Coordinates of C-alpha atoms and ligand atoms in Angstrom, one line a residue:
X293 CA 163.6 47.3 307.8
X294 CA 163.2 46.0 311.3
X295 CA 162.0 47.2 314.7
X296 CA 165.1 48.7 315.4
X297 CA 165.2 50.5 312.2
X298 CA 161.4 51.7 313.2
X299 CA 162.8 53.0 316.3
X300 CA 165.9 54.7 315.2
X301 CA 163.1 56.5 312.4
X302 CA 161.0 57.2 315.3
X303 CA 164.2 58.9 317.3
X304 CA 165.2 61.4 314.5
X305 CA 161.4 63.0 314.6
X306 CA 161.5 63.3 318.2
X307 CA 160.6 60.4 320.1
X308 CA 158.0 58.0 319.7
X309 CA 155.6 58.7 322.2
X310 CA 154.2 61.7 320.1
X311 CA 154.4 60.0 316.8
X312 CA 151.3 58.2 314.7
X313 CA 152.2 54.6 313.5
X314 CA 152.2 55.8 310.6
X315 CA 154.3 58.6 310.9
X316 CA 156.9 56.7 312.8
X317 CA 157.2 54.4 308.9
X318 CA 157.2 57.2 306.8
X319 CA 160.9 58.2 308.6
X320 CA 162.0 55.0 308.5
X321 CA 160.7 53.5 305.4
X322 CA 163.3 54.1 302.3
X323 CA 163.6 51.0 300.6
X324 CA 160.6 48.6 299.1
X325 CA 158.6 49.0 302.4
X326 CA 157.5 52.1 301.1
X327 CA 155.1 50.0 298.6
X328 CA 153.4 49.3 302.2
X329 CA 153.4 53.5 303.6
X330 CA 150.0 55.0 304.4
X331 CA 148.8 58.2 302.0
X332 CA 147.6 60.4 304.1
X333 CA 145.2 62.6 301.6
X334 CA 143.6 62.6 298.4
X335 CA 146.2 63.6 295.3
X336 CA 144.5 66.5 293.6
X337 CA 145.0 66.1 289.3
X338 CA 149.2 67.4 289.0
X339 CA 151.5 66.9 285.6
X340 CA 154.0 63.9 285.3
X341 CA 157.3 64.7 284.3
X342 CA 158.6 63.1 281.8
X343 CA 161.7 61.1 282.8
X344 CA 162.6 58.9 279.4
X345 CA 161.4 58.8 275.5
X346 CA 158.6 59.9 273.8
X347 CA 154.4 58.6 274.1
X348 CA 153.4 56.8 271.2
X349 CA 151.4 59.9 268.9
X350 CA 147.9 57.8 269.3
X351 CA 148.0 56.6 273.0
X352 CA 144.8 58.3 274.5
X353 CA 142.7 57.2 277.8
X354 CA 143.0 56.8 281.1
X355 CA 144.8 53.9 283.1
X356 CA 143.1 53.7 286.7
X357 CA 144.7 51.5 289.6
X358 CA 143.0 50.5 292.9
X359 CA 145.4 49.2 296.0
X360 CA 145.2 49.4 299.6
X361 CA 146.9 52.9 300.7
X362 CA 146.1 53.4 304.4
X363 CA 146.7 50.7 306.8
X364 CA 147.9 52.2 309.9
X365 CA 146.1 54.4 312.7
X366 CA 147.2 55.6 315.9
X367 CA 144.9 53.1 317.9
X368 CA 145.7 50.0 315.9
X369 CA 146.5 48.9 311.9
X370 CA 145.4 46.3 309.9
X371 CA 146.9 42.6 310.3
X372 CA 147.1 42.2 306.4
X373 CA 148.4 44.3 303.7
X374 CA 144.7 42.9 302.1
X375 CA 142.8 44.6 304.5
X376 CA 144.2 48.5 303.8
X377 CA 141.6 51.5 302.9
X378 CA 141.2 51.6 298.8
X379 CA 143.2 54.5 296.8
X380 CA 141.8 54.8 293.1
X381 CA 144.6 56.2 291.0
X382 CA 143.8 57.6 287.5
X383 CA 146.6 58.5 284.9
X384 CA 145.4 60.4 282.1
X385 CA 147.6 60.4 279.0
X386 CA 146.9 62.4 275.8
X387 CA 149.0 64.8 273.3
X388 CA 152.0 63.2 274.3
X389 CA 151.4 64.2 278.4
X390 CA 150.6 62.6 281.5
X391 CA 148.6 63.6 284.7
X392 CA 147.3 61.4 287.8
X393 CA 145.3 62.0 291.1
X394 CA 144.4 59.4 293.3
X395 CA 141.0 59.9 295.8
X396 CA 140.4 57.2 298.9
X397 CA 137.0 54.6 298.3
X398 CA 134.6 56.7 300.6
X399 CA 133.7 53.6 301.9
X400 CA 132.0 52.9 305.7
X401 CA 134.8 51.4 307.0
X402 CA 137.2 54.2 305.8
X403 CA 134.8 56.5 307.8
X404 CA 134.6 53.8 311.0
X405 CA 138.2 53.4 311.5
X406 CA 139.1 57.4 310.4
X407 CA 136.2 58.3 313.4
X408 CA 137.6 55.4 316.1
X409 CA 141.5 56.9 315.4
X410 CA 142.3 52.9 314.9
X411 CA 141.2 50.1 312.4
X412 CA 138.5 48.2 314.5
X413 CA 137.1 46.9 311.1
X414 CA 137.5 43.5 310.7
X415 CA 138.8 42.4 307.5
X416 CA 140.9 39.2 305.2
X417 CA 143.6 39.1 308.2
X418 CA 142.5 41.7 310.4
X419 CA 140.3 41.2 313.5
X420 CA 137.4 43.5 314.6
X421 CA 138.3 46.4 317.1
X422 CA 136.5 48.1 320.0
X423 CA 133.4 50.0 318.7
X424 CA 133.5 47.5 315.2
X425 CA 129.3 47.1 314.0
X426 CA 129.0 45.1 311.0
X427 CA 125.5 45.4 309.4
X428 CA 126.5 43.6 306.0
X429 CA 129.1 42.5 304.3
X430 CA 129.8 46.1 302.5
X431 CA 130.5 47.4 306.1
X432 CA 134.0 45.9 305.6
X433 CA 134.2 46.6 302.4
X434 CA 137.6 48.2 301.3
X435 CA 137.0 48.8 298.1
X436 CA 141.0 47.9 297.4
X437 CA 141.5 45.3 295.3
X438 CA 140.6 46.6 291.5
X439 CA 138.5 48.8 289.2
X440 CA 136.7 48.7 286.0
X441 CA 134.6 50.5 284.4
X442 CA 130.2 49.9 283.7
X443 CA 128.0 51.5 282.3
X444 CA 129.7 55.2 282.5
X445 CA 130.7 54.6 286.4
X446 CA 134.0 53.5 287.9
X447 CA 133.2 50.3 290.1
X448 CA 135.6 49.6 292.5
X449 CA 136.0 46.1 293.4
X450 CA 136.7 44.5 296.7
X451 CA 135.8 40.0 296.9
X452 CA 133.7 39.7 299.6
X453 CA 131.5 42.8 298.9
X454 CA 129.3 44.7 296.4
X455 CA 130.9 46.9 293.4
X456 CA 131.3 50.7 294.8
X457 CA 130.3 53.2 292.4
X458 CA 132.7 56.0 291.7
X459 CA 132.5 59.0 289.6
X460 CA 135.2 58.3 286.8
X461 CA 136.1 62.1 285.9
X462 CA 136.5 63.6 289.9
X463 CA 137.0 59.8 291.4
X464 CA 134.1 61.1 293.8
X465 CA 132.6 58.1 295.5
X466 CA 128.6 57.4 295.0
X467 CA 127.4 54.7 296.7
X468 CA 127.2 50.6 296.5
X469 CA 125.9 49.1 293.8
X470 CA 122.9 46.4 294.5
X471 CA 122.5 44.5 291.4
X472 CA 119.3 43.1 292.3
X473 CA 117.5 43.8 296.1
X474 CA 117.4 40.1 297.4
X475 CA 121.0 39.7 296.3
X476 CA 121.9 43.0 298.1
X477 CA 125.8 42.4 299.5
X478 CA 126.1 39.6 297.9
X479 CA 129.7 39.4 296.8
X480 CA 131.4 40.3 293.3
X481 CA 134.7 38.9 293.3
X482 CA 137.4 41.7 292.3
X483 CA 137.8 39.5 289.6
X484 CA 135.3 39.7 286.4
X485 CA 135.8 38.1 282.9
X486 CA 134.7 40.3 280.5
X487 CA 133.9 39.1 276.8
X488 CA 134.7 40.9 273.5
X489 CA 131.6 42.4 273.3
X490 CA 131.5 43.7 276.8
X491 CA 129.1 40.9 278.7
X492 CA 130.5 40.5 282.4
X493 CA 130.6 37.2 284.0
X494 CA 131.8 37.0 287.8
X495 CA 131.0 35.2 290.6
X496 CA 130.2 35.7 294.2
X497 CA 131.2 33.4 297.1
X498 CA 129.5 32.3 300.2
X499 CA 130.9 29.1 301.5
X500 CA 129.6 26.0 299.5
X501 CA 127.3 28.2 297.3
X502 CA 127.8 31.1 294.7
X503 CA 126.4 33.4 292.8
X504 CA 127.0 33.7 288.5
X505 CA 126.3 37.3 288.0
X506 CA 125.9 37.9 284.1
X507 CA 125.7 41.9 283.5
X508 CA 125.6 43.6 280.0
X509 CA 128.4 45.6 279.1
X510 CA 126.5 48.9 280.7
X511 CA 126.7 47.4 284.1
X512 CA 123.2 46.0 284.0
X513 CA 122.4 42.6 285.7
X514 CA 120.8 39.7 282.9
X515 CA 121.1 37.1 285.2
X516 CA 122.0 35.4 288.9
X517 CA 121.9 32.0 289.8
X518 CA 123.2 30.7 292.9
X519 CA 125.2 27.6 292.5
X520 CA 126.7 25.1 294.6
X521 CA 130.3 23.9 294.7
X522 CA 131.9 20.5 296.2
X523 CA 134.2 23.0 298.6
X524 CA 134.2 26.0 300.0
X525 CA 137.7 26.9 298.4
X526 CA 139.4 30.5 298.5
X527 CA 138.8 31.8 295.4
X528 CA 140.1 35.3 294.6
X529 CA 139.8 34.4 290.4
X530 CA 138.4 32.4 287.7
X531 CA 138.2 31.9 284.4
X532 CA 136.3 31.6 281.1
X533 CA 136.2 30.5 277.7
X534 CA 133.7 31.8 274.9
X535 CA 131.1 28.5 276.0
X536 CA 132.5 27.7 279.4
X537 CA 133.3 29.3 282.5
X538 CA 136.2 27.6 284.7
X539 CA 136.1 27.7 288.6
X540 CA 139.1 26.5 290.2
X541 CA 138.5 24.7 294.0
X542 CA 142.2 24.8 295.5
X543 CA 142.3 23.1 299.0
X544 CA 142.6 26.2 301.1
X545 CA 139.3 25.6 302.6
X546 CA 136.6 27.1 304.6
X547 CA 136.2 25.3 307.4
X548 CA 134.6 27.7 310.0
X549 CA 132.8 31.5 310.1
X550 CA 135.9 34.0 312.2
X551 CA 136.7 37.1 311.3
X552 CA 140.0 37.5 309.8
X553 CA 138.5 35.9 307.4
X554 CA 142.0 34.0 306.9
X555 CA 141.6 32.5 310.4
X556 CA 138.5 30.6 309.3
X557 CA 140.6 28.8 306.1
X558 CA 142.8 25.2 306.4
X559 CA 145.4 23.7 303.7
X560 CA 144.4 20.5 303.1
X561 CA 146.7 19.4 299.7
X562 CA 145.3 15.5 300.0
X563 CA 142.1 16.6 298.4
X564 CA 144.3 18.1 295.7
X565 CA 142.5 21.0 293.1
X566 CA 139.7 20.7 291.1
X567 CA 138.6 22.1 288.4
X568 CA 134.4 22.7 287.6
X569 CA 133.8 23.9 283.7
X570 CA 129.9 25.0 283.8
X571 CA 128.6 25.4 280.3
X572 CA 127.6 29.2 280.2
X573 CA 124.2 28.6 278.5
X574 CA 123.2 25.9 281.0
X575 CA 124.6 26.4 284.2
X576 CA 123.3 22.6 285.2
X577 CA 125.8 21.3 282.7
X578 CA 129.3 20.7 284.5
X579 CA 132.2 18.6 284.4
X580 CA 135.1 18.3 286.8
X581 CA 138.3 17.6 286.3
X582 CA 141.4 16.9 289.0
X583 CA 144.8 18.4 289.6
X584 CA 147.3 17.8 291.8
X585 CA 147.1 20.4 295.2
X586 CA 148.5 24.0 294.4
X587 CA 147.7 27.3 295.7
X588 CA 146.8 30.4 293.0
X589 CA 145.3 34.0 292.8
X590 CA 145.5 34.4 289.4
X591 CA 144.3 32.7 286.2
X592 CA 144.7 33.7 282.4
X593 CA 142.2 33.9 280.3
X594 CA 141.0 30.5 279.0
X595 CA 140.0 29.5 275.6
X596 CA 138.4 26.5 274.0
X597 CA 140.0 24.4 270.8
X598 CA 138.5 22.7 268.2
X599 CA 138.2 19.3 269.8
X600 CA 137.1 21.0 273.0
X601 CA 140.3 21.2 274.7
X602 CA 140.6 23.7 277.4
X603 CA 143.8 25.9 278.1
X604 CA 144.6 28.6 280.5
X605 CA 147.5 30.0 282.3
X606 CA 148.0 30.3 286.4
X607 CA 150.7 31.9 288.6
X608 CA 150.9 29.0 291.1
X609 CA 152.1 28.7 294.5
X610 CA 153.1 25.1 296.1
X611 CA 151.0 26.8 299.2
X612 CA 149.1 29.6 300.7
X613 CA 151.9 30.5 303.1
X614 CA 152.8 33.8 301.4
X615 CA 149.1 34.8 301.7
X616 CA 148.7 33.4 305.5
X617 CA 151.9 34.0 306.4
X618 CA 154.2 36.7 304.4
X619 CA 151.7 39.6 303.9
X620 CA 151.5 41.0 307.5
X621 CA 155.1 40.7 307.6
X622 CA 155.4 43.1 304.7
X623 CA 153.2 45.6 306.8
X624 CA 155.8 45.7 309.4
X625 CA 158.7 45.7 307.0
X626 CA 160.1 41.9 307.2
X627 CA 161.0 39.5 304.3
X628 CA 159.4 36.2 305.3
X629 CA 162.6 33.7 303.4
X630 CA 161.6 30.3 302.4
X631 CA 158.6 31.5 300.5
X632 CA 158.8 31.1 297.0
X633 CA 157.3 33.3 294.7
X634 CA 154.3 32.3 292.0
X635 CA 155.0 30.5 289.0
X636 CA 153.6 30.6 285.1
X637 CA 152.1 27.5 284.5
X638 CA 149.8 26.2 281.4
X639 CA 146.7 24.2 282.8
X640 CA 145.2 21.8 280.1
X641 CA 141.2 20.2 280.2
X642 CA 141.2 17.4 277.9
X643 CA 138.5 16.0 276.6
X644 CA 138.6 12.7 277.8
X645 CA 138.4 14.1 281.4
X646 CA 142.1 14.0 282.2
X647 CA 143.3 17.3 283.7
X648 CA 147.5 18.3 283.4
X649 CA 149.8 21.4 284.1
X650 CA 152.8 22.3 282.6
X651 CA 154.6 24.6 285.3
X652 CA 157.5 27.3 283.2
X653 CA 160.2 28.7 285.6
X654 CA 159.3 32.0 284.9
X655 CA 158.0 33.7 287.9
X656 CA 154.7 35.4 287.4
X657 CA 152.0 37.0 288.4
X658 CA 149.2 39.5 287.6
X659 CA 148.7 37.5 284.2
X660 CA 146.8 39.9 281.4
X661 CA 146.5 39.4 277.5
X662 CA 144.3 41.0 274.7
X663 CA 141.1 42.1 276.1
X664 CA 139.7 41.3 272.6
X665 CA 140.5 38.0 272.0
X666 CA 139.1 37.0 275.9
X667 CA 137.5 33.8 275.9
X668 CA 139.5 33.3 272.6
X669 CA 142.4 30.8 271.1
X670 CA 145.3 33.5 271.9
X671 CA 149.5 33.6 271.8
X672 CA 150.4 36.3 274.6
X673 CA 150.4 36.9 278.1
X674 CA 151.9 39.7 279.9
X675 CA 153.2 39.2 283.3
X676 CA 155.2 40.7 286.6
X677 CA 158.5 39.0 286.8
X678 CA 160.9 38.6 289.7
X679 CA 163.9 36.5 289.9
X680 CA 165.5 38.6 293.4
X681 CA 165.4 36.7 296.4
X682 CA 165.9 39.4 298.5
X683 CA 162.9 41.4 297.3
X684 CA 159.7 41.5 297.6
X685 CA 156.8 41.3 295.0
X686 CA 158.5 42.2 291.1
X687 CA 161.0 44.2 289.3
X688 CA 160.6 42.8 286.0
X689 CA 157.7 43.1 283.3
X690 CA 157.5 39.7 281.0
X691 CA 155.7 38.9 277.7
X692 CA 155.0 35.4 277.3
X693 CA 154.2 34.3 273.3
X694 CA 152.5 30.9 274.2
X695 CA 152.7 30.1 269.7
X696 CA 156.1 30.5 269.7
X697 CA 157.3 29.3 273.6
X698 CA 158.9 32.0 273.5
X699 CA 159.3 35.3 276.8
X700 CA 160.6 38.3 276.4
X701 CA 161.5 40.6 279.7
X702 CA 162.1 43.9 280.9
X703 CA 163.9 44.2 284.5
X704 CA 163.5 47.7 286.2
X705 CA 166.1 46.6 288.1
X706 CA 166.3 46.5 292.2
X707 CA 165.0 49.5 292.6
X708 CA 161.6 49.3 291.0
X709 CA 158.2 47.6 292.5
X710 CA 156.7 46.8 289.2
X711 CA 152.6 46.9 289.1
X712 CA 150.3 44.4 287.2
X713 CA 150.8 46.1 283.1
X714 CA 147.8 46.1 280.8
X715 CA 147.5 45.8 276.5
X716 CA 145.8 48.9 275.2
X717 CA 145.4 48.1 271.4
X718 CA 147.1 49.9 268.5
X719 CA 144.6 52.2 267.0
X720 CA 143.1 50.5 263.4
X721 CA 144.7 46.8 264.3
X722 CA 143.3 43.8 265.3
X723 CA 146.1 41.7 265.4
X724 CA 146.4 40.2 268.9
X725 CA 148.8 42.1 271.5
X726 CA 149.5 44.8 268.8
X727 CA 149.9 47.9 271.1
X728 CA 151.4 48.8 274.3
X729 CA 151.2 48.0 277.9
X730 CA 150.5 50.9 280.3
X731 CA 151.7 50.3 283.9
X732 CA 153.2 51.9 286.6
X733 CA 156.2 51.1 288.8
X734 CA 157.3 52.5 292.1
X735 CA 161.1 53.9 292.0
X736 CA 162.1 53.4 295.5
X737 CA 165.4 55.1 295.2
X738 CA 163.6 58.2 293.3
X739 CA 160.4 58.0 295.8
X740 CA 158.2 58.0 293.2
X741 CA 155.8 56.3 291.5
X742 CA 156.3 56.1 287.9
X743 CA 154.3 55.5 284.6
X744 CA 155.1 53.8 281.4
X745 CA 154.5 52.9 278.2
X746 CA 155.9 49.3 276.4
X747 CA 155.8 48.6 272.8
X748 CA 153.5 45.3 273.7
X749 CA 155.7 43.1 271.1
X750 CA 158.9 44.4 272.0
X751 CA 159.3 44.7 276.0
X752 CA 162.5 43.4 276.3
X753 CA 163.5 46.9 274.5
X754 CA 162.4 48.8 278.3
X755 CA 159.9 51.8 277.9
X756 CA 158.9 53.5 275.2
X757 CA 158.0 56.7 277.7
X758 CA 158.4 56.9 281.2
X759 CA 156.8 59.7 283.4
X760 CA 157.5 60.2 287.2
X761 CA 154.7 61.5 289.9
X762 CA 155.9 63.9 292.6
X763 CA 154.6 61.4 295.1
X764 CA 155.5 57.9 296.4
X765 CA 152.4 55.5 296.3
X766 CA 152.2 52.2 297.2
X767 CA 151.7 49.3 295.0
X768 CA 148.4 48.5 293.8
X769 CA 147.0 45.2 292.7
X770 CA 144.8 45.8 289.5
X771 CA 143.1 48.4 287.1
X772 CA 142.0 48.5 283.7
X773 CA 142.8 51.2 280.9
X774 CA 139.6 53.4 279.6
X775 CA 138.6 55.7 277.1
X776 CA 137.9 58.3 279.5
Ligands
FE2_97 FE1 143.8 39.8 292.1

């Protein structure tokens, strides 16, 4: 869609002096630019109709999704599809059915730019408006980027912010979580590594420094350190091993304090990407290791082999163009071409200091595998696919067996968005990636968002179910899948 598409949308209601922004996109918006539309309420709990197949007898819980939802207002919109207000989505699946609402992050910037009738919050590419007044970091805070679940609350995640507590059952918002008082704000990267046994490691950035948050599986902090790092590096993720966790410095750097945040960062590939292991136990004990320059938001889970080789998966960019460049484009419904999408790559830590990757042609991102085998020696990754030029983010949902080099795909076909999908384990098996993956997909052509379930082993064969909502969300980044 283009500007004069906008228009011509803007023509059939009437004329565009009396329209919203965000009214004037909903009529023109038909095609993948409705995984950037505003929701304009709250979705109270409906039914999903069933489209295709039949739910697997013992798939119970609840998947919950977080994603930006609301980025334009009538006296400005964001500059970044990052920087759009949080919209918690909870399917509910049980007996063979399938319900969802969705409920907005209550947060104080939600209630700033709702009461100034324009985004003047500043934000990851968006620059403070009249009337914007920052007290802390949580004052920006979109809650948008993911979800999990501690300690019998829903946290919604954001990077540069604290956790925001949400009532799981109603999706009600509480209030933001300070983990300890002196460390109030501090940031808790969207991003956590969670072990088997439900221990929570994440970090927090500030520049140079960060924190290493350590919380028990019922959401209460053990321990913070505040470390310090050779760079101040983007980082949206990490990773972990049982032992070791595994910070990755790419050279999209820091280099001054601005809001957008994005204005403040520089690409500087000739310092190339390193990679800091920490020993867990000892957070003093380190070891770098260098890679050639590459540009990432997501890592796989690591794990740690006999001799003490590392492995991990990465969906790598050759830059951070499509962050600095593409995503505000999407907002006003342009393709920026020349910008290839993420790769899967295998990063390996040897022992004897020397770091390699081995780059795959799949494309790839939103990387999951077994939750139980985290930190562990594992085979499978799950992974959005793409291989359109012409469109934007995925169609495609891809297993990867790393034992066997072997990938398995499912392509929705042009018409689909397809969302990050996540392993929910077969009830009574431990075998790794024995279950399904639970996702959703937006049908673009149906105007609908859409739920399914995969036999996890066996994606190439499509859905095993497929259920359709009577409303049109856009795409969301992350979520987890809960008893609940
Ligand atoms: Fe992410």
């Amino acid at each position: 869609m283009n500007r004069r598409d906008i228009l011509r949308g803007a023509a059939l209601l009437g004329g565009a002096t009396l329209l919203s922004p965000e009214a004037v996109w909903a009529a023109a918006a038909g095609d993948w630019t409705m995984g950037f539309a505003d929701v304009e309420a709250d979705i109270a709990p409906t039914d999903l109709q069933r489209i295709h197949g039949q739910a697997p007898v013992d798939l119970e819980g609840t998947l919950f999704r977080n994603g930006p939802a609301k980025f334009r207002r009538p006296g400005g919109s964001v500059g970044h599809w990052f920087d759009g207000d949080g919209l918690i989505r909870k399917f509910s699946i049980g007996g063979g059915q399938a319900r969802m609402s969705a409920r907005f992050a209550d947060t104080p910037k939600r209630r700033a730019d709702t009461a100034a009738g324009a985004v003047i919050t500043p934000g990851f590419g968006t620059a403070a408006g009249k009337g914007s007044a920052l007290s802390g970091p949580d004052d920006a805070n979109a809650a948008n980027t993911s979800v999990i679940l501690a300690g019998g609350e829903l946290w919604a995640l954001w990077e540069a912010g604290s956790p925001l507590a949400m009532d799981p059952v109603t999706l009600e918002t509480k209030d933001f979580k300070t983990l300890r008082p002196d460390l109030k704000g501090m940031p808790f990267l969207a991003h956590p590594r969670i072990e088997p046994d439900g221990t929570i490691w994440n970090l927090g950035l500030s520049g140079k420094q960060a924190v290493v948050w350590r919380l028990g599986p019922d959401g209460a902090l053990k321990d913070a350190q505040v470390i310090g790092l050779p760079r101040a590096s983007y980082m949206h993720d990490f990773t972990a091993t049982e032992r070791h966790l595994v910070i990755l410095l790419q050279p999209w750097i820091q280099e001054s304090f601005q809001m957008p945040y994005a204005a403040s960062m520089a690409w500087r590939p000739q310092l190339g990407t390193q990679v800091l292991v920490i020993d867990k136990a000892d957070l003093t004990k380190r070891r770098m290791f260098e890679l050639d320059p590459f540009f990432f938001f997501h890592l796989g889970d690591a794990w740690e082999e006999a001799d003490g080789t590392i492995r991990f998966d990465a969906c790598i960019d050759a830059n951070p163009d499509g962050v600095a460049k593409a995503s505000d484009k999407l907002l006003r419904g342009q393709l920026l071409t020349g910008i290839a999408p993420p790769r899967l790559a295998q990063i390996t830590l040897s022992p004897n200091g020397k770091a390699s990757m081995t780059r795959f042609s799949s494309t790839a991102e939103f990387p999951r595998s077994d939750p139980r085998f985290a930190g562990q020696k594992r085979a499978f990754t799950v992974h959005a696919t793409n291989e359109r030029e012409n469109r934007p983010l995925f169609q495609g949902v891809a297993v990867r067996d790393w034992a066997r080099d072997r990938e398995q795909v499912f392509d929705f076909g042009a018409d689909h968005l397809v969302e990050e999908m996540i392993f929910v384990p077969r009830k009574g098996s431990s075998a790794e990636f024995d279950g399904w993956l639970v996702g959703t997909s937006l049908n673009v052509k149906a105007r609908a968002t859409e739920l399914h379930v995969f036999d996890a082993r066996r994606v190439e064969a499509g859905p095993l179910v497929s259920w359709r909502a009577p409303a049109a969300l856009p795409v969301t980044f992350h979520g987890c899948f809960a008893q609940v």
